[in-house]
GROMACS .gro file of C-alpha atoms in nm:
model
  163
    1MET     CA    1   0.000   0.000   0.000
    2ALA     CA    2   0.140   0.339  -0.098
    3HIS     CA    3   0.192   0.600   0.172
    4ARG     CA    4   0.005   0.921   0.107
    5GLU     CA    5   0.097   1.237   0.293
    6PRO     CA    6  -0.193   1.449   0.416
    7ASP     CA    7  -0.307   1.747   0.216
    8ALA     CA    8  -0.132   2.072   0.294
    9PRO     CA    9  -0.334   2.304   0.520
   10GLY     CA   10  -0.562   2.521   0.313
   11VAL     CA   11  -0.482   2.333  -0.007
   12SER     CA   12  -0.766   2.088  -0.050
   13GLY     CA   13  -0.705   1.781  -0.262
   14ILE     CA   14  -0.334   1.843  -0.316
   15SER     CA   15  -0.087   1.583  -0.195
   16SER     CA   16   0.267   1.470  -0.260
   17ALA     CA   17   0.128   1.205  -0.496
   18SER     CA   18   0.085   1.474  -0.763
   19THR     CA   19   0.442   1.609  -0.751
   20VAL     CA   20   0.578   1.740  -1.083
   21LYS     CA   21   0.931   1.794  -1.205
   22LEU     CA   22   1.025   2.146  -1.320
   23LYS     CA   23   1.065   2.031  -1.684
   24ASP     CA   24   0.694   1.942  -1.681
   25LEU     CA   25   0.574   2.288  -1.575
   26VAL     CA   26   0.313   2.446  -1.803
   27PRO     CA   27   0.175   2.799  -1.752
   28ALA     CA   28  -0.169   2.791  -1.591
   29ALA     CA   29  -0.387   3.019  -1.383
   30THR     CA   30  -0.452   2.754  -1.120
   31ASN     CA   31  -0.271   2.666  -0.797
   32ASN     CA   32  -0.186   2.306  -0.876
   33VAL     CA   33   0.194   2.286  -0.876
   34ASN     CA   34   0.352   2.056  -0.618
   35THR     CA   35   0.728   2.027  -0.658
   36THR     CA   36   1.058   2.022  -0.474
   37PHE     CA   37   1.364   2.223  -0.579
   38ILE     CA   38   1.689   2.377  -0.459
   39VAL     CA   39   1.742   2.755  -0.445
   40LEU     CA   40   2.052   2.837  -0.653
   41ASP     CA   41   2.059   3.217  -0.639
   42LYS     CA   42   1.857   3.520  -0.532
   43ALA     CA   43   1.834   3.859  -0.701
   44ALA     CA   44   1.806   4.191  -0.520
   45ARG     CA   45   1.471   4.283  -0.371
   46ALA     CA   46   1.230   4.456  -0.604
   47PRO     CA   47   1.047   4.759  -0.467
   48PRO     CA   48   0.675   4.728  -0.409
   49PRO     CA   49   0.449   4.807  -0.706
   50PRO     CA   50   0.284   5.150  -0.736
   51HIS     CA   51   0.019   5.235  -0.477
   52GLY     CA   52  -0.336   5.156  -0.568
   53ARG     CA   53  -0.265   4.788  -0.638
   54ALA     CA   54  -0.382   4.524  -0.392
   55ASP     CA   55  -0.025   4.392  -0.346
   56ALA     CA   56   0.137   4.736  -0.320
   57ARG     CA   57   0.283   4.678   0.026
   58GLU     CA   58   0.469   4.355  -0.062
   59GLU     CA   59   0.830   4.359  -0.175
   60THR     CA   60   0.936   4.072  -0.400
   61CYS     CA   61   1.259   3.892  -0.481
   62LEU     CA   62   1.331   3.664  -0.774
   63ALA     CA   63   1.522   3.339  -0.716
   64LEU     CA   64   1.672   3.085  -0.953
   65VAL     CA   65   1.560   2.734  -0.854
   66ALA     CA   66   1.623   2.392  -1.006
   67ASP     CA   67   1.570   2.020  -0.977
   68GLU     CA   68   1.732   1.733  -1.168
   69THR     CA   69   1.524   1.806  -1.481
   70ALA     CA   70   1.516   2.186  -1.529
   71ALA     CA   71   1.539   2.531  -1.370
   72ALA     CA   72   1.287   2.813  -1.327
   73HIS     CA   73   1.247   3.158  -1.174
   74PHE     CA   74   1.071   3.150  -0.836
   75LEU     CA   75   0.907   3.469  -0.709
   76LEU     CA   76   0.939   3.525  -0.333
   77TRP     CA   77   0.680   3.757  -0.175
   78GLY     CA   78   0.693   3.939   0.157
   79ALA     CA   79   0.830   3.718   0.436
   80GLU     CA   80   0.932   3.449   0.183
   81ARG     CA   81   1.216   3.679   0.072
   82ASP     CA   82   1.403   3.623   0.398
   83ALA     CA   83   1.287   3.265   0.458
   84PHE     CA   84   1.493   3.104   0.180
   85GLU     CA   85   1.861   3.128   0.087
   86PRO     CA   86   2.078   2.966  -0.183
   87GLY     CA   87   2.130   2.602  -0.093
   88ASP     CA   88   1.788   2.559   0.067
   89ILE     CA   89   1.574   2.273  -0.059
   90VAL     CA   90   1.211   2.387  -0.081
   91ARG     CA   91   0.885   2.197  -0.118
   92LEU     CA   92   0.616   2.397  -0.296
   93THR     CA   93   0.259   2.284  -0.244
   94GLY     CA   94  -0.033   2.434  -0.434
   95GLY     CA   95   0.196   2.669  -0.628
   96ILE     CA   96   0.134   2.844  -0.956
   97PHE     CA   97   0.344   2.878  -1.274
   98SER     CA   98   0.214   3.179  -1.462
   99TYR     CA   99   0.293   3.518  -1.609
  100HIS     CA  100   0.363   3.797  -1.364
  101ARG     CA  101   0.415   4.172  -1.413
  102SER     CA  102   0.624   4.267  -1.716
  103ASN     CA  103   0.517   3.941  -1.879
  104SER     CA  104   0.777   3.727  -1.703
  105LEU     CA  105   0.696   3.362  -1.641
  106VAL     CA  106   0.753   3.266  -1.276
  107LEU     CA  107   0.683   2.990  -1.030
  108ARG     CA  108   0.537   3.114  -0.701
  109ALA     CA  109   0.336   3.004  -0.399
  110GLY     CA  110   0.060   3.256  -0.463
  111ARG     CA  111  -0.206   3.325  -0.203
  112ARG     CA  112  -0.322   2.965  -0.164
  113GLY     CA  113   0.009   2.781  -0.196
  114ARG     CA  114   0.281   2.709   0.055
  115ALA     CA  115   0.660   2.698   0.029
  116GLU     CA  116   0.857   2.531   0.308
  117LYS     CA  117   1.223   2.451   0.363
  118VAL     CA  118   1.275   2.074   0.378
  119GLY     CA  119   1.656   2.047   0.362
  120GLU     CA  120   1.987   2.201   0.257
  121PHE     CA  121   2.255   2.152  -0.008
  122THR     CA  122   2.206   1.787  -0.104
  123MET     CA  123   2.007   1.779  -0.426
  124LEU     CA  124   2.105   1.704  -0.783
  125PHE     CA  125   2.011   1.982  -1.025
  126VAL     CA  126   2.055   2.116  -1.376
  127GLU     CA  127   2.045   2.478  -1.491
  128THR     CA  128   1.901   2.409  -1.835
  129PRO     CA  129   1.644   2.419  -1.967
  130ASN     CA  130   1.506   2.717  -1.775
  131MET     CA  131   1.128   2.685  -1.797
  132SER     CA  132   1.087   3.059  -1.735
  133GLU     CA  133   1.280   3.121  -2.059
  134VAL     CA  134   1.042   2.922  -2.279
  135LYS     CA  135   0.793   3.096  -2.506
  136TRP     CA  136   0.448   2.943  -2.470
  137VAL     CA  137   0.146   2.971  -2.701
  138ARG     CA  138  -0.209   2.837  -2.694
  139ASP     CA  139  -0.251   2.491  -2.844
  140PRO     CA  140  -0.441   2.538  -3.174
  141GLY     CA  141  -0.626   2.211  -3.109
  142ASP     CA  142  -0.723   2.301  -2.751
  143PRO     CA  143  -0.708   2.673  -2.663
  144ARG     CA  144  -0.725   2.587  -2.291
  145ARG     CA  145  -0.379   2.424  -2.314
  146MET     CA  146  -0.041   2.591  -2.353
  147VAL     CA  147   0.240   2.438  -2.562
  148GLN     CA  148   0.605   2.530  -2.599
  149GLU     CA  149   0.674   2.738  -2.910
  150ALA     CA  150   1.041   2.825  -2.867
  151VAL     CA  151   1.323   2.850  -2.617
  152VAL     CA  152   1.401   3.218  -2.556
  153SER     CA  153   1.732   3.133  -2.389
  154PRO     CA  154   1.876   2.800  -2.268
  155HIS     CA  155   1.996   2.971  -1.946
  156SER     CA  156   1.830   3.226  -1.724
  157GLN     CA  157   1.859   3.579  -1.861
  158VAL     CA  158   1.835   3.713  -1.504
  159PHE     CA  159   2.100   3.496  -1.336
  160LYS     CA  160   2.445   3.407  -1.473
  161PRO     CA  161   2.524   3.032  -1.508
  162LEU     CA  162   2.687   2.894  -1.191
  163GLN     CA  163   2.978   2.712  -1.364
   0.00000   0.00000   0.00000
C-alpha cells in the first residue's frame, strides 16, 4: 500500500502524490503545482508596485531554482524573501506557474500555496532548460492548453550560469 501524505493546510485535494518535475511545468492560472527544488541564487529585492494595487505593500525577490530536470524563476513575496537562501531545498505545495508583471513567467506560492524549507545543499540539479525562458502559445487544437513554441534562452537571462 502506498503512503500518502496528508493534504497541505488550506490546499484541498493536493498531496505529494501529484508532484511534478520542473521540466513538466506548463503555464496555468490555477494553484496546482507541487514540486521540490533547490534555491541556486537570489536577485536583489524589487520595490513594491505602485500604490493603488492590492499587493502594493509587498516587496518581492526573484530566485533561480532547479531540480534534476530543469530550472525556473521563483518569485518570493513578503516574508518568503528572507525565509529562503541559496542552498535551501524547498517543497512547494499548491503553487502556480504563470505570467507575472512585465510578462515574465515565474513559479510562485501565490495566495493559496505554501513553500517550506525541507533540507539544505544535497540535491542534484541542472540549470538548463530554464522553464521561465520558454515561449508558450495556446494549443491550436485546444485553446485551454499551452504548448512550448520556442526557447528564448537556454539559461536564465536574469542569473548568470553557476559554472
